[in-house]
């Protein structure tokens, strides 16, 4: 009997025996750490969105303006700078130019995440609107192509919803506050912009020299030029940044 069992075992096709082996589980595209990280970033962005909406309305702008800007622009630093120029009395051209210049960095991000947007034009257009610092960081942290796509769309859609909902809530709350000068919200714009700039100052001494030179140029030009123009002139400080050969 043992000999018969051994002979039957030997006559089984090797391919059949191989097919019976358990296959290794596929890597999960949507994992808990990714969901957790996206949720934490959405929470942080929601707090910033609340302050943006409230400060924009407190600065004298109508409620619909920060809400519409968040839907169409979807760029926190650019929105803060543009609204700051408008609230200070600057014109729409200077505000738009300041926001566009700050948002040019997303061009490099778009090249880095282009393979995750898809091939169809609708997907690429929607995806291009969702490219931010955060979505690019989530994508670049992944090595698997499937996880890269999931990270981009999950973070992009979640951040878009969180940002716009929080901005609308902040704008409505800011309109209900009435006179906000007593809360010191006029200092919130410089504080938020400074917080956005500080991480970039760690990149090297060249960046710090450029920032210092730009600040000096902007302060010196403020008494003589319209609001918003000194900020554009501050870009001359970039000449002090040495490019690697």
Short mmCIF file of N, CA and C in Angstrom, two decimals, residues 36 38 57 80 113 141 153 165 167 189:
data_model
loop_
_atom_site.label_atom_id
_atom_site.label_comp_id
_atom_site.label_asym_id
_atom_site.label_seq_id
_atom_site.Cartn_x
_atom_site.Cartn_y
_atom_site.Cartn_z
N UNK A 36 -4.25 56.84 7.32
CA UNK A 36 -3.97 57.62 8.53
C UNK A 36 -3.23 58.90 8.21
N UNK A 38 -3.07 60.56 5.34
CA UNK A 38 -3.93 61.48 4.60
C UNK A 38 -4.92 62.16 5.54
N UNK A 57 -12.55 87.17 5.14
CA UNK A 57 -13.78 87.94 5.36
C UNK A 57 -13.53 89.05 6.37
N UNK A 80 -3.43 82.74 0.29
CA UNK A 80 -3.11 83.62 1.40
C UNK A 80 -2.43 84.90 0.91
N UNK A 113 4.73 63.76 -10.85
CA UNK A 113 3.57 62.88 -10.62
C UNK A 113 2.76 62.64 -11.89
N UNK A 141 6.49 59.27 -2.02
CA UNK A 141 6.81 58.36 -0.92
C UNK A 141 6.50 56.92 -1.27
N UNK A 153 -4.72 60.09 -5.83
CA UNK A 153 -6.15 60.38 -5.91
C UNK A 153 -6.80 60.42 -4.53
N UNK A 165 -14.39 72.79 2.31
CA UNK A 165 -15.37 72.80 3.39
C UNK A 165 -14.90 73.70 4.53
N UNK A 167 -12.71 76.21 4.38
CA UNK A 167 -12.68 77.61 3.96
C UNK A 167 -14.09 78.21 4.01
N UNK A 189 -2.20 86.98 8.78
CA UNK A 189 -1.64 86.79 7.44
C UNK A 189 -0.12 86.70 7.47
#
